[in-house]
Each structure stands twice: as C-alpha cells, then as structure tokens.
Coordinates of C-alpha atoms in Angstrom, one line a residue:
M1 CA 127.4 111.2 91.0
I2 CA 129.7 108.3 90.8
N3 CA 130.8 107.7 87.2
K4 CA 132.4 104.3 87.7
I5 CA 131.0 101.4 89.9
Q6 CA 132.8 98.2 90.6
I7 CA 130.7 95.0 90.7
G8 CA 132.9 92.0 91.3
R9 CA 135.7 92.2 88.8
K10 CA 133.7 94.4 86.4
K11 CA 133.7 98.1 86.1
I12 CA 130.5 99.8 85.1
G13 CA 130.2 103.3 83.7
E14 CA 130.6 105.4 80.6
R15 CA 133.4 104.1 78.3
E16 CA 133.2 100.7 80.0
P17 CA 131.8 97.6 78.4
C18 CA 128.1 97.2 79.0
F19 CA 127.5 95.0 82.0
I20 CA 125.1 92.2 80.8
I21 CA 122.9 90.5 83.3
A22 CA 121.3 87.2 82.1
E23 CA 118.1 87.2 84.1
A24 CA 117.2 83.6 85.1
G25 CA 114.6 84.9 87.5
V26 CA 112.2 82.1 88.4
N27 CA 112.6 80.3 85.0
H28 CA 114.2 77.4 86.9
N29 CA 110.7 76.5 88.0
G30 CA 111.9 75.7 91.5
N31 CA 114.4 73.1 90.3
I32 CA 118.1 73.7 91.2
A33 CA 119.3 71.3 88.4
I34 CA 117.6 73.6 85.9
A35 CA 119.0 76.6 87.7
K36 CA 122.5 75.2 87.4
K37 CA 121.9 74.5 83.7
M38 CA 120.9 78.2 83.3
V39 CA 124.2 79.3 85.0
E40 CA 126.1 77.2 82.4
I41 CA 124.2 78.8 79.6
A42 CA 124.6 82.3 80.9
A43 CA 128.4 81.7 81.3
K44 CA 128.8 80.3 77.8
S45 CA 126.8 83.1 76.3
G46 CA 129.3 85.7 77.5
A47 CA 127.1 87.3 80.1
D48 CA 128.8 89.1 83.0
A49 CA 126.3 88.0 85.6
V50 CA 123.4 85.6 86.0
K51 CA 120.6 86.7 88.3
F52 CA 117.9 84.8 90.3
Q53 CA 115.2 85.9 92.7
T54 CA 115.4 85.1 96.5
F55 CA 112.1 84.8 98.3
K56 CA 109.8 82.9 100.5
A57 CA 106.2 83.1 99.1
E58 CA 104.7 83.8 102.5
G59 CA 107.1 86.8 102.9
V60 CA 106.2 88.3 99.6
V61 CA 102.5 88.2 99.0
T62 CA 99.2 87.7 100.8
K63 CA 97.5 84.4 100.0
N64 CA 94.5 86.1 98.3
T65 CA 96.4 88.3 95.9
D66 CA 95.6 87.9 92.2
I67 CA 98.3 87.3 89.6
A68 CA 99.1 89.9 87.0
P69 CA 97.2 89.7 83.6
Y70 CA 100.4 88.8 81.8
A71 CA 101.1 85.9 84.2
K72 CA 97.5 84.6 83.8
K73 CA 98.0 84.7 80.0
N74 CA 101.4 83.1 80.1
I75 CA 100.5 80.2 82.4
G76 CA 97.1 79.7 80.8
R77 CA 95.1 79.8 83.9
N78 CA 94.1 81.9 86.9
V79 CA 95.7 81.2 90.2
K80 CA 96.6 83.2 93.2
Q81 CA 100.1 84.8 93.3
Y82 CA 101.0 82.9 96.4
D83 CA 100.2 79.5 94.8
M84 CA 102.1 80.4 91.7
I85 CA 105.3 81.6 93.3
K86 CA 105.4 79.0 96.0
K87 CA 106.2 76.5 93.3
L88 CA 109.1 78.7 92.1
E89 CA 111.0 78.9 95.3
L90 CA 114.6 77.8 95.8
S91 CA 115.9 77.3 99.4
Y92 CA 118.6 79.4 100.9
D93 CA 120.9 76.4 100.8
D94 CA 120.2 76.2 97.0
F95 CA 121.4 79.8 96.6
K96 CA 124.6 79.0 98.4
K97 CA 125.2 76.1 96.0
L98 CA 124.3 78.4 93.0
K99 CA 126.8 81.0 94.2
K100 CA 129.6 78.3 94.4
Y101 CA 128.5 77.1 91.0
C102 CA 128.7 80.6 89.5
D103 CA 132.2 81.0 90.9
K104 CA 133.2 77.7 89.3
K105 CA 131.8 78.8 85.9
N106 CA 133.4 82.3 86.2
I107 CA 130.2 84.3 86.2
I108 CA 128.9 86.8 88.7
F109 CA 126.1 85.6 90.9
L110 CA 123.2 88.0 91.6
S111 CA 119.8 87.5 93.1
T112 CA 116.9 89.9 93.8
P113 CA 115.8 90.0 97.4
H114 CA 112.1 90.2 98.1
S115 CA 112.3 90.7 101.8
L116 CA 114.6 92.1 104.5
D117 CA 115.5 88.6 105.5
A118 CA 116.6 87.9 101.9
V119 CA 118.7 91.1 101.9
D120 CA 120.6 89.9 105.0
F121 CA 121.0 86.4 103.6
L122 CA 122.4 87.6 100.3
N123 CA 124.8 90.0 101.8
K124 CA 127.6 87.4 101.8
L125 CA 126.7 86.0 98.4
V126 CA 126.2 89.0 96.0
P127 CA 128.6 91.9 95.1
A128 CA 125.5 94.1 94.4
Y129 CA 121.8 94.3 95.2
K130 CA 119.3 94.3 92.3
F131 CA 115.8 95.3 93.3
G132 CA 112.9 94.7 91.0
S133 CA 110.5 97.4 89.9
G134 CA 107.9 96.3 92.5
D135 CA 110.2 97.4 95.3
L136 CA 111.1 100.8 94.0
T137 CA 108.7 102.5 96.5
N138 CA 109.7 100.0 99.2
I139 CA 112.0 102.6 100.8
P140 CA 112.6 100.7 104.0
A141 CA 113.9 97.7 102.1
L142 CA 116.1 100.0 99.8
K143 CA 117.6 101.7 102.8
H144 CA 118.2 98.4 104.6
A145 CA 120.1 97.1 101.7
A146 CA 121.9 100.4 100.9
K147 CA 123.4 100.4 104.4
K148 CA 125.4 97.3 103.5
G149 CA 127.4 99.5 101.2
K150 CA 127.1 97.4 98.0
P151 CA 126.1 98.9 94.6
M152 CA 122.3 99.2 94.2
I153 CA 120.6 98.4 90.9
L154 CA 117.0 99.6 90.7
G155 CA 114.3 98.5 88.3
T156 CA 112.0 101.4 87.6
G157 CA 109.1 99.9 85.7
M158 CA 105.7 101.4 86.6
A159 CA 107.4 104.4 88.1
T160 CA 107.3 108.2 87.5
L161 CA 110.5 110.1 87.4
T162 CA 109.6 111.6 90.8
E163 CA 109.3 108.1 92.3
V164 CA 112.7 107.2 90.9
K165 CA 114.2 110.3 92.3
N166 CA 112.7 109.6 95.7
A167 CA 114.2 106.1 95.7
I168 CA 117.7 107.4 94.8
K169 CA 117.4 110.1 97.4
A170 CA 116.6 107.6 100.1
I171 CA 119.5 105.4 99.2
K172 CA 121.9 108.4 99.2
E173 CA 120.7 109.3 102.7
T174 CA 122.4 106.2 103.9
G175 CA 125.7 107.4 102.5
N176 CA 125.6 104.9 99.6
K177 CA 126.0 106.6 96.2
K178 CA 126.7 103.6 94.1
I179 CA 123.4 103.5 92.2
I180 CA 122.3 102.3 88.8
A181 CA 118.7 102.9 87.7
L182 CA 117.3 100.7 84.9
H183 CA 114.6 101.9 82.7
C184 CA 112.1 99.2 81.9
T185 CA 108.4 98.5 81.3
T186 CA 106.8 96.0 83.7
N187 CA 104.9 93.7 81.3
Y188 CA 106.0 90.2 80.1
P189 CA 106.3 90.6 77.2
C190 CA 106.3 94.3 76.8
S191 CA 104.9 95.6 73.5
I192 CA 107.1 97.7 71.3
E193 CA 104.7 100.6 71.7
E194 CA 105.3 100.6 75.5
V195 CA 109.1 100.3 75.5
N196 CA 109.5 104.1 75.5
L197 CA 113.3 104.0 75.1
R198 CA 113.5 107.8 75.1
A199 CA 112.6 107.7 78.8
M200 CA 116.1 106.2 79.3
I201 CA 117.6 109.4 77.8
T202 CA 115.5 111.5 80.1
M203 CA 116.7 109.5 83.0
Q204 CA 120.3 110.0 81.9
K205 CA 119.8 113.8 81.9
K206 CA 117.6 114.1 85.1
L207 CA 118.9 111.5 87.5
D208 CA 122.2 111.8 89.4
C209 CA 123.2 108.2 88.9
L210 CA 124.2 105.7 86.1
I211 CA 121.5 104.5 83.8
G212 CA 120.8 101.1 82.2
Y213 CA 118.0 99.2 80.7
S214 CA 116.1 96.0 81.7
D215 CA 114.3 94.6 78.7
H216 CA 111.0 92.7 78.7
A217 CA 110.2 93.0 75.0
M218 CA 110.4 90.1 72.6
G219 CA 113.6 89.6 70.6
I220 CA 117.0 91.3 70.9
T221 CA 116.5 94.5 69.0
I222 CA 115.7 96.8 71.9
P223 CA 118.6 95.9 74.2
I224 CA 120.9 96.6 71.3
M225 CA 119.3 99.9 70.7
A226 CA 119.6 100.8 74.4
T227 CA 123.4 100.0 74.2
T228 CA 123.7 102.6 71.4
L229 CA 122.0 105.1 73.6
G230 CA 124.5 104.6 76.4
A231 CA 123.0 102.0 78.7
V232 CA 125.7 100.9 81.2
I233 CA 123.7 97.7 82.1
I234 CA 121.5 95.5 80.0
E235 CA 119.3 92.9 81.8
K236 CA 117.4 90.3 79.8
H237 CA 115.3 87.3 80.8
F238 CA 116.3 83.9 79.4
T239 CA 115.0 80.4 79.6
L240 CA 115.9 76.9 78.5
D241 CA 112.8 76.7 76.4
R242 CA 110.0 79.2 75.9
K243 CA 107.5 76.3 75.8
M244 CA 108.2 75.6 79.5
K245 CA 105.4 76.3 81.9
G246 CA 105.7 79.4 84.1
P247 CA 105.0 83.2 84.2
D248 CA 108.1 84.5 82.5
H249 CA 109.2 81.8 79.9
K250 CA 107.2 83.2 77.0
A251 CA 108.9 86.6 77.3
S252 CA 112.4 85.2 77.6
L253 CA 115.2 84.5 75.2
E254 CA 116.2 81.0 74.4
P255 CA 120.0 80.1 74.8
E256 CA 121.1 80.8 71.2
E257 CA 119.2 84.1 71.2
L258 CA 120.9 85.2 74.5
K259 CA 124.2 84.4 72.9
Q260 CA 123.4 86.3 69.8
M261 CA 122.2 89.4 71.8
I262 CA 125.5 89.5 73.6
V263 CA 127.5 89.1 70.4
E264 CA 125.5 92.0 68.9
I265 CA 125.9 94.2 71.9
R266 CA 129.7 93.7 71.9
N267 CA 129.7 94.5 68.2
V268 CA 127.8 97.7 68.9
E269 CA 130.4 98.7 71.5
K270 CA 133.2 98.2 69.0
A271 CA 131.3 100.2 66.4
L272 CA 130.6 103.1 68.7
G273 CA 134.3 103.6 69.1
S274 CA 135.7 106.8 70.5
N275 CA 134.2 110.3 70.3
K276 CA 137.1 111.5 68.1
K277 CA 136.6 112.2 64.4
K278 CA 139.9 111.1 62.7
P279 CA 141.0 108.8 59.9
T280 CA 141.2 105.1 60.9
V281 CA 144.2 102.9 60.4
S282 CA 142.6 101.3 57.3
E283 CA 141.5 104.7 55.9
K284 CA 145.0 106.0 56.1
K285 CA 146.1 103.1 53.8
I286 CA 143.6 104.1 51.1
M287 CA 143.5 107.8 51.6
K288 CA 146.0 108.7 48.9
L289 CA 144.3 106.4 46.4
V290 CA 140.8 107.8 46.7
R291 CA 141.5 111.5 47.4
K292 CA 142.4 113.8 44.6
S293 CA 145.3 116.1 43.7
I294 CA 145.7 119.1 41.5
V295 CA 146.6 118.0 37.9
A296 CA 147.6 119.9 34.8
T297 CA 145.0 120.0 32.0
K298 CA 147.8 120.7 29.5
D299 CA 151.5 121.3 29.3
I300 CA 152.5 124.3 31.4
K301 CA 155.9 125.8 30.4
Q302 CA 158.6 126.8 32.9
G303 CA 158.1 130.4 34.1
T304 CA 154.4 130.4 33.3
F305 CA 152.0 132.1 35.8
I306 CA 149.4 129.4 36.7
K307 CA 145.7 130.0 35.9
K308 CA 142.7 128.0 37.1
N309 CA 141.9 126.8 33.5
M310 CA 145.2 125.0 33.4
L311 CA 144.2 122.8 36.3
T312 CA 141.8 120.0 37.2
F313 CA 141.4 117.5 40.1
K314 CA 142.2 113.7 39.8
R315 CA 143.2 110.8 41.8
P316 CA 145.6 109.9 43.5
G317 CA 145.9 112.3 46.4
T318 CA 149.7 112.3 46.4
G319 CA 150.2 115.9 45.3
I320 CA 148.7 119.4 46.2
Q321 CA 145.2 119.0 47.5
P322 CA 142.3 120.7 45.7
S323 CA 141.6 122.7 48.9
E324 CA 144.9 124.4 48.4
I325 CA 144.4 125.6 44.8
D326 CA 144.3 129.3 45.8
K327 CA 147.9 129.0 47.1
I328 CA 149.3 128.3 43.7
I329 CA 147.1 130.4 41.4
R330 CA 149.1 133.2 39.9
K331 CA 152.3 131.6 41.1
K332 CA 155.2 130.9 38.5
T333 CA 156.2 127.4 37.6
K334 CA 159.8 126.3 38.2
K335 CA 159.8 123.7 35.5
L336 CA 157.8 122.3 32.7
I337 CA 154.6 120.6 34.0
K338 CA 153.3 118.1 31.5
K339 CA 149.6 117.4 30.8
D340 CA 148.0 115.1 33.4
E341 CA 151.0 115.5 35.7
I342 CA 150.2 115.8 39.4
L343 CA 151.4 119.2 40.9
N344 CA 153.7 119.3 43.9
Y345 CA 155.0 122.4 45.7
D346 CA 158.5 121.9 44.4
M347 CA 157.2 122.7 40.9
V348 CA 156.0 126.2 41.9
K349 CA 157.7 129.4 43.1
M350 CA 155.7 130.1 46.3
K351 CA 157.3 133.6 46.8

C-alpha cells in the first residue's frame, strides 16, 4: 500500500491535510460561463480541486434508459437519461478552457471521464483520474485509465466490499498502486440513515489503499465527521443556487456553505493534532497555578519526623507534588516549616 500520493502540488495521506474536492459535476447546466464561475467559487472557498464530468451523452447511455428516482424528483419531471444529460454536456474545447482557468485561479482541475475516449482526452489535463461509482465495475475503463500511471480515485457507492476489492485488484494488475477509494452512498440527497459512515472505517481496515469520503447528504456535518475518522479526501457537490434546475442542485452546497465546510474541516485537522499526550504550550503556562503542592497544616519544628496529618494539598503546584508524599513521610525536617507553607525538598532530610 502506498501511504502518500501526490496530486498536483498536494500530498494525500495520513498526517497530510485532507484533500478537498469541490464537485461542480454538471451543476453548470452545460454553460461554460457558469462553470467558470464555479471555478472561482471553489478557489475562493479554499478547496484543493474543482471537479467536473466529461462525457458525450451518446457515449454514456442508451436513448431509452430511465432516469434515477432522485433525478426525477429533483428536476420535477420524468425524462430519459439521454435527454437529461445531453443538455448538461460541455465540449472538449470547453474543458481545455476550464483547465487553463483553473490554473489561473490556482486550483487543481479534475474531471470524471465517462468513456474511454474521455479518459484519453483528459490525460493531458488532469493530474489524477476520478471515477464515479457507476464505473466501479467497469473494469476495462479502470484498467485503461490506470495504465496512464496517474492516481486513481474511485467512488464506491452501490458497491459491496468484494466489488471494491475487485476494482482495486484490477488497477494494481496494471502496475498502478496509487489508489484512493471513497466511501459514499449513491443517492442525491442521501438520507442520514443511509450514510453508514462506519463502512469507511471497515474500508480503512480491509482495503489495501487510502480511503476518503464523497458526501451526498445534506449539510456539512457528515464530511466533518468523516475527517475526524481519517478520510484523506473529502468530495462534496456545490452549486451557485440550489433553486437552479438540474438533477444535482438540490443535494449540493451553496457557496457560503462550501466555504464554511472547508473552514470547519481545517479546524478539525488542527484540533486532531498529533497522537502524543503531552502538555501544550499554553498548559505549561498555567500548570503551576492549577496543580497542587504539599502544604503544612500547622507549624512543623526543625528536626521533626513528618506525619501525614501534618500535611495537606493546595495550589500552586510549585513545591513537592502530592503524588510524592510517600517520599517525605517519616523524614526529618531541616528547618521550621510554617503553617500553610509549601514544602520543597530542601526543607527535608531525604537520607
């Protein structure tokens, strides 16, 4: 297993900042001006990458295929998949322009290929391939892309663990071991009851690759939770406006929500810190003020053997710690210790 994967200028892996993909998808509604606006929003939000989808409708779906129930609900009518996605296409020339625009805005350009032709076209434009969940069992396409040698990001919605393992195995057979599998649930929006975030933990234990999370639930809570559980990638759909017409708008974040999600994820990373249990810099400054020392309950004359009933524990923690009381019991005092005075070792004969 490769523990670190480079995508563009970003390193992905444990102890690395979570790689955040702002999923534009087809929320541009086939309009490159909207697509460019989405690039701007993703860049300003602090996302590492913005991702689109590269396809020609005739190369993706037969003309009589129905749309998914969620899409029918989201667009408010029943049409064929072909008719729906045909209106959501961007040209190959559009994607070249978007790549240049992403470079200008200092954000990584990604796009999901939906055909072998799209894989070949994107090879010069993307630093990694992201395949949607619908292509997890499309082994020929996965192998075709894997042979390009770029990192492979796999959506795993609708899949069993065995199917995910088969996809990973097929990719590794090409010699490409740069794989990140994303747990997700293929429904837009996904209900909280179907998120099943613990499956991501199972994937971390059972799969020989890095693991992330692609979120289709409403709001920003679940991606933040996934970050605390070790997701190395977070992918989230966004839109200019959830009221726009299209299959994915209603399950997407609006610009301010995207920005807030990224702020919260970065805060989570800061809060997770290291795996070492030790006092922080600020704790060291107050440690002596809030910890306690051994204190005399009464005047103890010089040459007296110390007994427990002569002592108590009070702040500040500048003297002998309470945990070391047994070291000084039955030891003789070197000097007079006054009532309420903090004990130090120079007051006691230790031998």
